[in-house]
Amino acid sequence: MSQMERKTAGVPTLKRLPLYLRLLRKMKESGEEYASGTVVAKELGLDPIVVRKDLAITGAVGRPRLGFPMDEIISAIEEFLGWSNTSDAFLIGVGSMGTALLGYKGFEQHGMRIVAAFDNNPAIIGTEVHGKTVLDIAKMPELARRMHVQIGILTVTASVAQGVADKMIEGGIRAIWNFTPTSLDVPAHVILQREELASSLAVLSHRLLVESSNI
Amino acid sequence: MSQMERKTAGVPTLKRLPLYLRLLRKMKESGEEYASGTVVAKELGLDPIVVRKDLAITGAVGRPRLGFPMDEIISAIEEFLGWSNTSDAFLIGVGSMGTALLGYKGFEQHGMRIVAAFDNNPAIIGTEVHGKTVLDIAKMPELARRMHVQIGILTVTASVAQGVADKMIEGGIRAIWNFTPTSLDVPAHVILQREELASSLAVLSHRLLVESSNI
DNA sequence: TAGATTGTTAATCGATTAACAATC
DNA sequence: TAGATTGTTAATCGATTAACAATC
């Protein structure tokens, strides 16, 4: 048991926290001093009780009648997610998905900064993509170790995904955000976050089907 | 109650079905005639009981000792997800994310085909992106209605997302796959599937944090 | 027959929903 | 004080896990 108590949250809660954060930042910009769970819930189409429980887990303390002081609730969420200090990430695989992610400006607001991009294709090594020079993948493990990079974004072709993941781990990377459809085999201490477009599409397709047959 | 009984599945089950499908197709290609839930579970790192329950919901019938006949189980999953007939989709917003999705070859194997791409930027209207001509967004609603397109992929800038979603609905689109961070307001009959990179990142970040404080 | 796997029924676990007391 | 909101405790719901009978 560590000295500092840190509550852990379920996945559903974790997935909602960024939605609150985005809204709260927007509310702050428009000058609001307090945010109540009720208002947040209404704005996002969620149940107020869910929002209250989620906010409670961050350790923030609200005031009856007023809600949560804006700066406190924003900091509490950022703190809880580990977004108060941005982590460095490597992106490997500068194909269309990799390029899209390199172009996404929002990551810095979500505690992550892509500090380098890698590929094995000589035709694109050395070129600039969204302001970042593409480096040779051969240099990745050593650079990762030297820069203490903890997060690897995997956007390579499915067939080479496992090999590249192995190289990431060799470089000391502790969390892999996997955009390929490959099921990776990694040591227990490595965190895997899979991004499955097919899974989302399955939920959508099935709903469409159910909706159709009920009408 | 419709004449044809169709079981509905929970979201977790729906999200796993495409993983099974991908593996089973691969096994079929390498000549396997049967697939047992046990093998599928081991291959994907899942609990065999979960796999058995998931496969049961598709209506497929397996044989003790052997497992499921390959063609039958593949068809059962495709049928259940509505992937036996591909649905047409429009993609609106040919920025970096839109371009990446246009370049993704895998959708046809998941019951969807992007039949047209739209944008409002005169500089890219008329150009070809991954073999598809970018059309003027002004023409989208009418074309959607004429072609009976049911799925809209939303990859525009956050600030115009709601307006474009409204246009989609005007064109009769019934399901919106939302890649923007905007919380959309749509009529009850419209299906929303939100793709939240920030949510995934939150799960990853929090795990990284918990892992770190436990060591 | 023996044994692996399916399919079903029951138990556990966790998330959501409901109810309500505490508080400013 | 009255009323809106927080924070907590209990009830419900659904998914996961466990146990086991049925079957080829």
Tab-separated table of C-alpha atoms (C1' of nucleotides) in Angstrom:
chain	number	residue	atom	x	y	z
A	1	MET	CA	0.000	0.000	0.000
A	2	SER	CA	1.505	3.298	-1.072
A	3	GLN	CA	1.478	6.232	1.266
A	4	MET	CA	-0.471	8.407	-1.121
A	5	GLU	CA	-3.964	6.984	-1.462
A	6	ARG	CA	-4.954	6.780	-5.088
A	7	LYS	CA	-8.413	5.538	-5.929
A	8	THR	CA	-8.738	3.464	-9.055
A	9	ALA	CA	-11.683	3.919	-11.360
A	10	GLY	CA	-13.530	1.522	-13.613
A	11	VAL	CA	-13.111	1.789	-17.359
A	12	PRO	CA	-16.537	3.409	-17.939
A	13	THR	CA	-15.667	6.183	-15.499
A	14	LEU	CA	-12.236	6.705	-17.041
A	15	LYS	CA	-13.794	7.049	-20.476
A	16	ARG	CA	-16.217	9.718	-19.299
A	17	LEU	CA	-13.689	11.872	-17.456
A	18	PRO	CA	-12.214	13.415	-20.648
A	19	LEU	CA	-15.713	14.449	-21.719
A	20	TYR	CA	-16.204	16.317	-18.463
A	21	LEU	CA	-12.774	17.859	-18.758
A	22	ARG	CA	-13.404	19.191	-22.249
A	23	LEU	CA	-16.721	20.717	-21.238
A	24	LEU	CA	-15.352	22.196	-18.012
A	25	ARG	CA	-12.464	23.851	-19.836
A	26	LYS	CA	-14.954	25.373	-22.247
A	27	MET	CA	-17.134	26.582	-19.372
A	28	LYS	CA	-14.098	28.071	-17.687
A	29	GLU	CA	-13.188	29.967	-20.845
A	30	SER	CA	-16.623	31.509	-20.930
A	31	GLY	CA	-16.058	32.746	-17.410
A	32	GLU	CA	-17.972	30.283	-15.213
A	33	GLU	CA	-16.650	30.085	-11.655
A	34	TYR	CA	-18.483	26.953	-10.546
A	35	ALA	CA	-19.694	23.816	-12.296
A	36	SER	CA	-22.402	21.595	-10.872
A	37	GLY	CA	-22.691	17.909	-11.716
A	38	THR	CA	-26.264	18.613	-12.731
A	39	VAL	CA	-25.252	21.073	-15.434
A	40	VAL	CA	-22.449	18.853	-16.726
A	41	ALA	CA	-24.835	15.916	-16.905
A	42	LYS	CA	-27.458	17.870	-18.819
A	43	GLU	CA	-24.900	19.243	-21.261
A	44	LEU	CA	-23.512	15.791	-22.064
A	45	GLY	CA	-26.778	13.892	-21.958
A	46	LEU	CA	-25.761	11.789	-18.961
A	47	ASP	CA	-27.427	10.841	-15.699
A	48	PRO	CA	-26.500	13.361	-12.940
A	49	ILE	CA	-25.808	10.529	-10.491
A	50	VAL	CA	-23.195	9.071	-12.833
A	51	VAL	CA	-21.465	12.444	-13.088
A	52	ARG	CA	-21.524	12.958	-9.321
A	53	LYS	CA	-19.948	9.559	-8.686
A	54	ASP	CA	-17.347	10.062	-11.373
A	55	LEU	CA	-16.362	13.464	-10.033
A	56	ALA	CA	-16.249	12.127	-6.482
A	57	ILE	CA	-13.632	9.555	-7.435
A	58	THR	CA	-11.192	12.286	-8.485
A	59	GLY	CA	-11.188	13.520	-4.901
A	60	ALA	CA	-12.687	16.903	-5.741
A	61	VAL	CA	-14.949	18.403	-3.103
A	62	GLY	CA	-17.992	20.344	-4.191
A	63	ARG	CA	-20.214	22.807	-2.379
A	64	PRO	CA	-23.923	22.223	-1.996
A	65	ARG	CA	-25.930	24.751	-3.968
A	66	LEU	CA	-22.912	25.896	-5.996
A	67	GLY	CA	-21.167	22.869	-7.377
A	68	PHE	CA	-17.420	22.510	-7.834
A	69	PRO	CA	-15.030	25.462	-8.016
A	70	MET	CA	-13.945	25.439	-11.654
A	71	ASP	CA	-10.183	25.396	-11.181
A	72	GLU	CA	-10.352	22.714	-8.507
A	73	ILE	CA	-12.498	20.309	-10.481
A	74	ILE	CA	-10.400	20.745	-13.629
A	75	SER	CA	-7.169	20.146	-11.717
A	76	ALA	CA	-8.658	17.160	-9.905
A	77	ILE	CA	-9.542	15.419	-13.180
A	78	GLU	CA	-6.190	16.241	-14.783
A	79	GLU	CA	-4.382	15.044	-11.682
A	80	PHE	CA	-6.404	11.845	-11.542
A	81	LEU	CA	-5.682	10.979	-15.171
A	82	GLY	CA	-2.041	11.940	-14.929
A	83	TRP	CA	-2.584	14.746	-17.429
A	84	SER	CA	-1.134	17.522	-15.286
A	85	ASN	CA	2.289	16.631	-16.696
A	86	THR	CA	2.387	15.701	-20.369
A	87	SER	CA	4.051	12.400	-21.222
A	88	ASP	CA	6.245	11.953	-24.253
A	89	ALA	CA	5.228	9.428	-26.900
A	90	PHE	CA	6.781	7.888	-30.004
A	91	LEU	CA	4.670	7.159	-33.045
A	92	ILE	CA	5.783	4.268	-35.215
A	93	GLY	CA	4.373	3.817	-38.700
A	94	VAL	CA	3.787	6.934	-40.772
A	95	GLY	CA	1.043	5.583	-43.020
A	96	SER	CA	-2.330	7.230	-43.358
A	97	MET	CA	-3.395	6.566	-39.782
A	98	GLY	CA	-0.013	7.601	-38.394
A	99	THR	CA	-0.110	10.793	-40.442
A	100	ALA	CA	-3.588	11.593	-39.176
A	101	LEU	CA	-2.508	11.176	-35.562
A	102	LEU	CA	0.594	13.310	-36.143
A	103	GLY	CA	-1.712	16.029	-37.415
A	104	TYR	CA	-4.024	15.892	-34.441
A	105	LYS	CA	-3.487	18.982	-32.305
A	106	GLY	CA	-5.519	17.823	-29.319
A	107	PHE	CA	-3.133	15.371	-27.672
A	108	GLU	CA	-1.280	18.005	-25.701
A	109	GLN	CA	-4.527	18.839	-23.948
A	110	HIS	CA	-4.763	15.187	-23.034
A	111	GLY	CA	-1.440	14.801	-21.333
A	112	MET	CA	0.500	13.457	-24.293
A	113	ARG	CA	3.003	14.861	-26.751
A	114	ILE	CA	4.268	12.959	-29.785
A	115	VAL	CA	7.968	13.797	-29.722
A	116	ALA	CA	9.113	11.700	-32.664
A	117	ALA	CA	7.795	9.642	-35.572
A	118	PHE	CA	9.464	6.571	-37.076
A	119	ASP	CA	9.133	4.460	-40.186
A	120	ASN	CA	11.128	1.830	-42.051
A	121	ASN	CA	10.392	3.176	-45.523
A	122	PRO	CA	13.515	4.944	-46.938
A	123	ALA	CA	11.233	7.048	-49.127
A	124	ILE	CA	9.715	8.824	-46.151
A	125	ILE	CA	12.567	8.715	-43.625
A	126	GLY	CA	13.907	12.245	-43.377
A	127	THR	CA	10.760	13.882	-44.694
A	128	GLU	CA	8.612	16.165	-42.563
A	129	VAL	CA	5.069	15.188	-41.630
A	130	HIS	CA	3.001	17.788	-39.814
A	131	GLY	CA	6.172	19.498	-38.713
A	132	LYS	CA	7.887	16.361	-37.411
A	133	THR	CA	10.838	14.712	-39.111
A	134	VAL	CA	10.368	10.995	-39.733
A	135	LEU	CA	13.252	9.008	-38.259
A	136	ASP	CA	14.603	5.566	-39.092
A	137	ILE	CA	12.861	2.922	-37.037
A	138	ALA	CA	16.242	1.277	-36.402
A	139	LYS	CA	17.072	4.138	-34.086
A	140	MET	CA	13.850	3.905	-32.134
A	141	PRO	CA	14.702	1.530	-29.250
A	142	GLU	CA	17.866	3.344	-28.272
A	143	LEU	CA	16.243	6.763	-28.536
A	144	ALA	CA	13.275	5.583	-26.475
A	145	ARG	CA	15.600	4.455	-23.731
A	146	ARG	CA	17.661	7.632	-23.822
A	147	MET	CA	14.617	9.889	-23.745
A	148	HIS	CA	12.729	7.776	-21.195
A	149	VAL	CA	9.729	7.576	-23.481
A	150	GLN	CA	6.933	5.566	-21.889
A	151	ILE	CA	4.217	5.567	-24.553
A	152	GLY	CA	4.397	4.038	-28.026
A	153	ILE	CA	1.729	4.629	-30.661
A	154	LEU	CA	1.605	1.713	-33.067
A	155	THR	CA	0.285	2.577	-36.528
A	156	VAL	CA	2.223	0.123	-38.686
A	157	THR	CA	0.962	-2.592	-41.038
A	158	ALA	CA	-0.684	-5.468	-39.175
A	159	SER	CA	1.918	-7.974	-40.318
A	160	VAL	CA	4.855	-6.201	-38.672
A	161	ALA	CA	3.007	-5.029	-35.559
A	162	GLN	CA	4.314	-7.713	-33.206
A	163	GLY	CA	7.929	-7.175	-34.252
A	164	VAL	CA	7.692	-3.422	-33.781
A	165	ALA	CA	5.981	-3.877	-30.413
A	166	ASP	CA	8.906	-6.060	-29.330
A	167	LYS	CA	11.308	-3.284	-30.313
A	168	MET	CA	9.270	-0.770	-28.329
A	169	ILE	CA	9.491	-2.933	-25.234
A	170	GLU	CA	13.211	-3.376	-25.853
A	171	GLY	CA	13.463	0.415	-25.680
A	172	GLY	CA	11.702	0.464	-22.321
A	173	ILE	CA	8.308	1.630	-23.528
A	174	ARG	CA	5.688	0.756	-20.925
A	175	ALA	CA	2.402	1.423	-22.685
A	176	ILE	CA	1.432	0.635	-26.267
A	177	TRP	CA	-1.508	2.314	-27.964
A	178	ASN	CA	-2.269	-0.224	-30.656
A	179	PHE	CA	-4.072	0.991	-33.776
A	180	THR	CA	-3.409	-2.221	-35.725
A	181	PRO	CA	-5.793	-5.178	-35.779
A	182	THR	CA	-3.052	-7.472	-34.449
A	183	SER	CA	-3.453	-9.108	-31.018
A	184	LEU	CA	-0.127	-8.332	-29.414
A	185	ASP	CA	1.753	-10.642	-27.092
A	186	VAL	CA	3.572	-8.592	-24.456
A	187	PRO	CA	5.004	-9.069	-20.961
A	188	ALA	CA	2.589	-8.534	-18.078
A	189	HIS	CA	4.096	-5.194	-17.044
A	190	VAL	CA	3.390	-3.611	-20.443
A	191	ILE	CA	0.073	-1.793	-20.729
A	192	LEU	CA	-1.889	-2.399	-23.904
A	193	GLN	CA	-4.593	-0.094	-25.154
A	194	ARG	CA	-6.256	-1.385	-28.273
A	195	GLU	CA	-8.050	0.911	-30.681
A	196	GLU	CA	-10.483	-1.282	-32.578
A	197	LEU	CA	-12.377	0.480	-35.347
A	198	ALA	CA	-13.995	-2.835	-36.230
A	199	SER	CA	-15.442	-3.113	-32.720
A	200	SER	CA	-17.048	0.305	-32.917
A	201	LEU	CA	-18.394	-0.494	-36.331
A	202	ALA	CA	-19.860	-3.730	-34.979
A	203	VAL	CA	-21.812	-1.862	-32.309
A	204	LEU	CA	-23.094	0.588	-34.907
A	205	SER	CA	-24.017	-2.124	-37.421
A	206	HIS	CA	-25.836	-4.233	-34.895
A	207	ARG	CA	-27.864	-1.278	-33.644
A	208	LEU	CA	-28.788	-0.358	-37.188
A	209	LEU	CA	-29.957	-3.923	-37.720
A	210	VAL	CA	-31.988	-4.117	-34.526
A	211	GLU	CA	-33.549	-0.715	-35.222
A	212	SER	CA	-34.527	-1.829	-38.717
A	213	SER	CA	-36.160	-5.059	-37.652
A	214	ASN	CA	-38.173	-3.347	-34.931
A	215	ILE	CA	-39.833	-0.872	-37.252
B	1	MET	CA	-42.419	-8.541	-31.560
B	2	SER	CA	-41.079	-9.283	-35.011
B	3	GLN	CA	-41.594	-12.675	-36.564
B	4	MET	CA	-37.899	-13.346	-36.941
B	5	GLU	CA	-36.375	-13.683	-33.483
B	6	ARG	CA	-33.209	-11.652	-33.211
B	7	LYS	CA	-31.269	-11.749	-29.994
B	8	THR	CA	-29.632	-8.537	-28.908
B	9	ALA	CA	-26.172	-8.553	-27.433
B	10	GLY	CA	-24.515	-6.320	-24.890
B	11	VAL	CA	-21.872	-3.864	-26.008
B	12	PRO	CA	-18.938	-5.925	-24.647
B	13	THR	CA	-20.058	-8.920	-26.678
B	14	LEU	CA	-20.539	-6.835	-29.813
B	15	LYS	CA	-17.038	-5.442	-29.469
B	16	ARG	CA	-15.510	-8.894	-29.223
B	17	LEU	CA	-17.322	-10.425	-32.177
B	18	PRO	CA	-15.117	-8.724	-34.819
B	19	LEU	CA	-12.028	-10.098	-33.089
B	20	TYR	CA	-13.401	-13.622	-33.390
B	21	LEU	CA	-14.376	-13.007	-36.977
B	22	ARG	CA	-10.922	-11.820	-37.978
B	23	LEU	CA	-9.250	-14.816	-36.348
B	24	LEU	CA	-11.732	-17.307	-37.761
B	25	ARG	CA	-11.260	-15.977	-41.284
B	26	LYS	CA	-7.527	-16.380	-40.862
B	27	MET	CA	-7.961	-19.928	-39.548
B	28	LYS	CA	-10.212	-20.735	-42.463
B	29	GLU	CA	-7.591	-19.494	-44.909
B	30	SER	CA	-5.046	-21.832	-43.392
B	31	GLY	CA	-7.431	-24.698	-44.011
B	32	GLU	CA	-9.043	-25.358	-40.622
B	33	GLU	CA	-12.448	-27.009	-40.852
B	34	TYR	CA	-13.563	-26.492	-37.276
B	35	ALA	CA	-12.943	-23.863	-34.637
B	36	SER	CA	-13.466	-24.490	-30.940
B	37	GLY	CA	-14.215	-21.714	-28.487
B	38	THR	CA	-11.263	-22.945	-26.475
B	39	VAL	CA	-8.791	-22.327	-29.287
B	40	VAL	CA	-10.264	-18.931	-30.131
B	41	ALA	CA	-10.062	-17.920	-26.484
B	42	LYS	CA	-6.449	-18.995	-26.150
B	43	GLU	CA	-5.448	-17.206	-29.344
B	44	LEU	CA	-7.037	-13.926	-28.259
B	45	GLY	CA	-6.155	-14.125	-24.594
B	46	LEU	CA	-9.778	-14.328	-23.466
B	47	ASP	CA	-11.679	-16.555	-21.063
B	48	PRO	CA	-13.162	-19.580	-22.913
B	49	ILE	CA	-16.509	-19.109	-21.166
B	50	VAL	CA	-16.788	-15.580	-22.548
B	51	VAL	CA	-16.134	-16.843	-26.057
B	52	ARG	CA	-18.652	-19.663	-25.725
B	53	LYS	CA	-21.373	-17.272	-24.550
B	54	ASP	CA	-20.573	-14.764	-27.262
B	55	LEU	CA	-20.679	-17.393	-29.985
B	56	ALA	CA	-23.910	-18.840	-28.571
B	57	ILE	CA	-25.686	-15.500	-29.004
B	58	THR	CA	-25.097	-15.555	-32.768
B	59	GLY	CA	-27.211	-18.710	-32.965
B	60	ALA	CA	-24.381	-20.914	-34.207
B	61	VAL	CA	-24.485	-24.516	-33.038
B	62	GLY	CA	-21.247	-26.272	-32.227
B	63	ARG	CA	-20.378	-29.930	-31.904
B	64	PRO	CA	-18.923	-31.337	-28.710
B	65	ARG	CA	-15.338	-32.476	-29.228
B	66	LEU	CA	-14.993	-30.624	-32.539
B	67	GLY	CA	-16.173	-27.070	-32.080
B	68	PHE	CA	-17.990	-25.026	-34.702
B	69	PRO	CA	-17.913	-25.809	-38.428
B	70	MET	CA	-15.819	-22.963	-39.841
B	71	ASP	CA	-18.203	-21.692	-42.510
B	72	GLU	CA	-21.185	-21.823	-40.204
B	73	ILE	CA	-19.600	-19.871	-37.378
B	74	ILE	CA	-18.211	-17.235	-39.739
B	75	SER	CA	-21.589	-16.781	-41.398
B	76	ALA	CA	-23.368	-16.690	-38.057
B	77	ILE	CA	-21.213	-13.798	-36.826
B	78	GLU	CA	-21.484	-11.896	-40.117
B	79	GLU	CA	-25.228	-12.420	-40.137
B	80	PHE	CA	-25.580	-11.307	-36.543
B	81	LEU	CA	-23.658	-8.082	-37.119
B	82	GLY	CA	-25.390	-7.358	-40.395
B	83	TRP	CA	-22.108	-7.731	-42.263
B	84	SER	CA	-23.308	-10.287	-44.780
B	85	ASN	CA	-24.453	-7.398	-46.941
B	86	THR	CA	-22.181	-4.374	-47.045
B	87	SER	CA	-23.807	-1.024	-46.266
B	88	ASP	CA	-22.929	2.140	-48.114
B	89	ALA	CA	-21.483	5.063	-46.173
B	90	PHE	CA	-20.660	8.708	-46.842
B	91	LEU	CA	-17.594	10.303	-45.316
B	92	ILE	CA	-17.790	14.011	-44.618
B	93	GLY	CA	-14.647	15.993	-43.875
B	94	VAL	CA	-11.513	15.131	-45.833
B	95	GLY	CA	-8.954	16.330	-43.304
B	96	SER	CA	-6.221	14.125	-41.964
B	97	MET	CA	-8.562	11.756	-40.137
B	98	GLY	CA	-10.966	11.577	-43.066
B	99	THR	CA	-8.099	10.865	-45.419
B	100	ALA	CA	-6.833	8.099	-43.154
B	101	LEU	CA	-10.233	6.438	-43.074
B	102	LEU	CA	-10.591	6.732	-46.853
B	103	GLY	CA	-7.301	4.898	-47.128
B	104	TYR	CA	-8.299	2.088	-44.819
B	105	LYS	CA	-8.887	-1.050	-46.867
B	106	GLY	CA	-10.474	-3.103	-44.102
B	107	PHE	CA	-13.985	-1.642	-43.992
B	108	GLU	CA	-15.354	-3.842	-46.751
B	109	GLN	CA	-14.544	-6.847	-44.583
B	110	HIS	CA	-16.620	-5.238	-41.879
B	111	GLY	CA	-19.794	-4.728	-43.778
B	112	MET	CA	-19.209	-1.148	-44.860
B	113	ARG	CA	-18.160	0.609	-48.046
B	114	ILE	CA	-17.390	4.319	-48.256
B	115	VAL	CA	-19.080	5.269	-51.506
B	116	ALA	CA	-18.372	8.988	-51.496
B	117	ALA	CA	-16.383	11.665	-49.685
B	118	PHE	CA	-17.428	15.279	-49.145
B	119	ASP	CA	-15.833	18.527	-48.064
B	120	ASN	CA	-16.607	22.233	-48.138
B	121	ASN	CA	-13.098	23.361	-49.061
B	122	PRO	CA	-13.000	24.429	-52.755
B	123	ALA	CA	-9.289	23.600	-52.819
B	124	ILE	CA	-9.943	19.894	-52.364
B	125	ILE	CA	-13.380	19.487	-53.944
B	126	GLY	CA	-12.819	17.624	-57.203
B	127	THR	CA	-9.489	16.153	-56.175
B	128	GLU	CA	-8.959	12.432	-55.714
B	129	VAL	CA	-8.155	10.979	-52.301
B	130	HIS	CA	-7.318	7.289	-52.168
B	131	GLY	CA	-9.132	6.800	-55.440
B	132	LYS	CA	-12.277	8.649	-54.457
B	133	THR	CA	-13.295	12.023	-55.837
B	134	VAL	CA	-14.127	14.585	-53.173
B	135	LEU	CA	-17.575	16.069	-53.749
B	136	ASP	CA	-19.103	19.358	-52.641
B	137	ILE	CA	-20.779	18.957	-49.273
B	138	ALA	CA	-23.723	20.973	-50.566
B	139	LYS	CA	-24.713	17.995	-52.669
B	140	MET	CA	-24.518	15.540	-49.797
B	141	PRO	CA	-28.075	15.512	-48.388
B	142	GLU	CA	-29.747	15.030	-51.738
B	143	LEU	CA	-27.278	12.357	-52.839
B	144	ALA	CA	-27.686	10.540	-49.514
B	145	ARG	CA	-31.412	10.433	-50.021
B	146	ARG	CA	-31.148	9.312	-53.641
B	147	MET	CA	-28.646	6.562	-52.854
B	148	HIS	CA	-30.385	5.471	-49.638
B	149	VAL	CA	-27.172	5.854	-47.693
B	150	GLN	CA	-27.683	4.944	-44.050
B	151	ILE	CA	-24.269	5.576	-42.504
B	152	GLY	CA	-22.434	8.884	-42.229
B	153	ILE	CA	-18.828	9.141	-41.095
B	154	LEU	CA	-18.193	12.515	-39.516
B	155	THR	CA	-14.579	13.697	-39.680
B	156	VAL	CA	-15.029	17.451	-39.873
B	157	THR	CA	-13.737	20.200	-37.578
B	158	ALA	CA	-15.420	20.131	-34.176
B	159	SER	CA	-17.009	23.543	-34.648
B	160	VAL	CA	-19.054	22.541	-37.694
B	161	ALA	CA	-19.882	18.994	-36.557
B	162	GLN	CA	-23.418	19.701	-35.366
B	163	GLY	CA	-24.360	21.519	-38.568
B	164	VAL	CA	-23.037	18.739	-40.764
B	165	ALA	CA	-24.783	16.124	-38.629
B	166	ASP	CA	-28.053	18.005	-39.169
B	167	LYS	CA	-27.472	17.880	-42.926
B	168	MET	CA	-26.822	14.142	-42.734
B	169	ILE	CA	-30.096	13.585	-40.952
B	170	GLU	CA	-31.829	15.814	-43.507
B	171	GLY	CA	-30.523	13.395	-46.127
B	172	GLY	CA	-32.019	10.431	-44.306
B	173	ILE	CA	-28.841	9.080	-42.776
B	174	ARG	CA	-29.726	6.852	-39.831
B	175	ALA	CA	-26.374	6.226	-38.143
B	176	ILE	CA	-23.541	8.683	-37.522
B	177	TRP	CA	-20.034	7.518	-36.741
B	178	ASN	CA	-18.696	10.590	-34.969
B	179	PHE	CA	-14.923	11.100	-34.971
B	180	THR	CA	-15.173	14.675	-33.691
B	181	PRO	CA	-15.077	15.627	-30.013
B	182	THR	CA	-18.465	17.323	-30.305
B	183	SER	CA	-21.435	15.949	-28.362
B	184	LEU	CA	-24.097	15.784	-31.041
B	185	ASP	CA	-27.753	16.496	-30.520
B	186	VAL	CA	-29.828	14.228	-32.756
B	187	PRO	CA	-33.380	12.858	-32.914
B	188	ALA	CA	-33.999	9.643	-30.996
B	189	HIS	CA	-34.188	7.467	-34.106
B	190	VAL	CA	-30.648	8.377	-35.199
B	191	ILE	CA	-27.916	6.052	-33.991
B	192	LEU	CA	-24.763	7.696	-32.673
B	193	GLN	CA	-21.445	5.929	-32.405
B	194	ARG	CA	-18.793	8.115	-30.856
B	195	GLU	CA	-15.116	7.491	-31.447
B	196	GLU	CA	-13.307	9.124	-28.546
B	197	LEU	CA	-9.532	9.038	-28.776
B	198	ALA	CA	-9.371	11.052	-25.563
B	199	SER	CA	-11.300	8.338	-23.730
B	200	SER	CA	-8.890	5.630	-24.811
B	201	LEU	CA	-5.984	7.812	-23.869
B	202	ALA	CA	-7.527	8.381	-20.446
B	203	VAL	CA	-7.684	4.650	-19.784
B	204	LEU	CA	-4.071	4.253	-20.877
B	205	SER	CA	-2.832	7.236	-18.859
B	206	HIS	CA	-4.575	6.185	-15.707
B	207	ARG	CA	-3.218	2.645	-15.928
B	208	LEU	CA	0.264	3.996	-16.442
B	209	LEU	CA	-0.162	6.128	-13.340
B	210	VAL	CA	-1.525	3.335	-11.170
B	211	GLU	CA	1.198	0.979	-12.345
B	212	SER	CA	3.863	3.559	-11.497
B	213	SER	CA	2.607	4.252	-7.988
B	214	ASN	CA	2.380	0.548	-7.173
B	215	ILE	CA	6.010	-0.195	-7.952
C	1	DT	C1'	-15.579	-46.042	-23.360
C	2	DA	C1'	-12.943	-41.840	-22.189
C	3	DG	C1'	-12.371	-37.207	-22.889
C	4	DA	C1'	-12.883	-32.762	-24.849
C	5	DT	C1'	-16.111	-29.518	-25.872
C	6	DT	C1'	-20.698	-27.491	-25.982
C	7	DG	C1'	-24.524	-25.372	-23.742
C	8	DT	C1'	-26.982	-24.177	-19.586
C	9	DT	C1'	-27.832	-22.951	-14.901
C	10	DA	C1'	-26.138	-20.673	-10.695
C	11	DA	C1'	-22.963	-17.462	-8.166
C	12	DT	C1'	-20.214	-13.493	-8.077
C	13	DC	C1'	-18.836	-9.120	-9.183
C	14	DG	C1'	-19.112	-4.394	-10.629
C	15	DA	C1'	-21.671	-0.591	-12.653
C	16	DT	C1'	-25.818	1.853	-12.823
C	17	DT	C1'	-29.810	3.561	-10.766
C	18	DA	C1'	-32.533	4.951	-6.821
C	19	DA	C1'	-33.275	7.024	-2.316
C	20	DC	C1'	-32.104	10.143	1.102
C	21	DA	C1'	-29.502	12.599	4.624
C	22	DA	C1'	-26.171	16.474	5.026
C	23	DT	C1'	-24.984	21.118	3.888
C	24	DC	C1'	-24.492	25.725	2.424
D	1	DT	C1'	-35.582	29.427	6.235
D	2	DA	C1'	-36.173	27.095	1.718
D	3	DG	C1'	-34.113	24.844	-1.907
D	4	DA	C1'	-30.576	23.111	-4.802
D	5	DT	C1'	-26.786	20.366	-4.765
D	6	DT	C1'	-23.409	17.259	-2.744
D	7	DG	C1'	-22.158	12.856	-0.929
D	8	DT	C1'	-23.438	8.370	0.785
D	9	DT	C1'	-25.949	4.195	1.407
D	10	DA	C1'	-29.035	0.698	-0.613
D	11	DA	C1'	-31.284	-1.682	-4.616
D	12	DT	C1'	-31.195	-3.128	-9.216
D	13	DC	C1'	-29.317	-4.626	-13.287
D	14	DG	C1'	-26.162	-6.796	-16.402
D	15	DA	C1'	-21.733	-8.954	-17.347
D	16	DT	C1'	-18.369	-12.080	-15.901
D	17	DT	C1'	-17.047	-16.144	-13.716
D	18	DA	C1'	-17.915	-20.742	-11.936
D	19	DA	C1'	-19.985	-25.318	-11.953
D	20	DC	C1'	-21.841	-29.059	-14.268
D	21	DA	C1'	-24.793	-31.862	-17.197
D	22	DA	C1'	-25.253	-33.220	-22.119
D	23	DT	C1'	-23.099	-34.946	-26.200
D	24	DC	C1'	-20.371	-36.718	-29.790
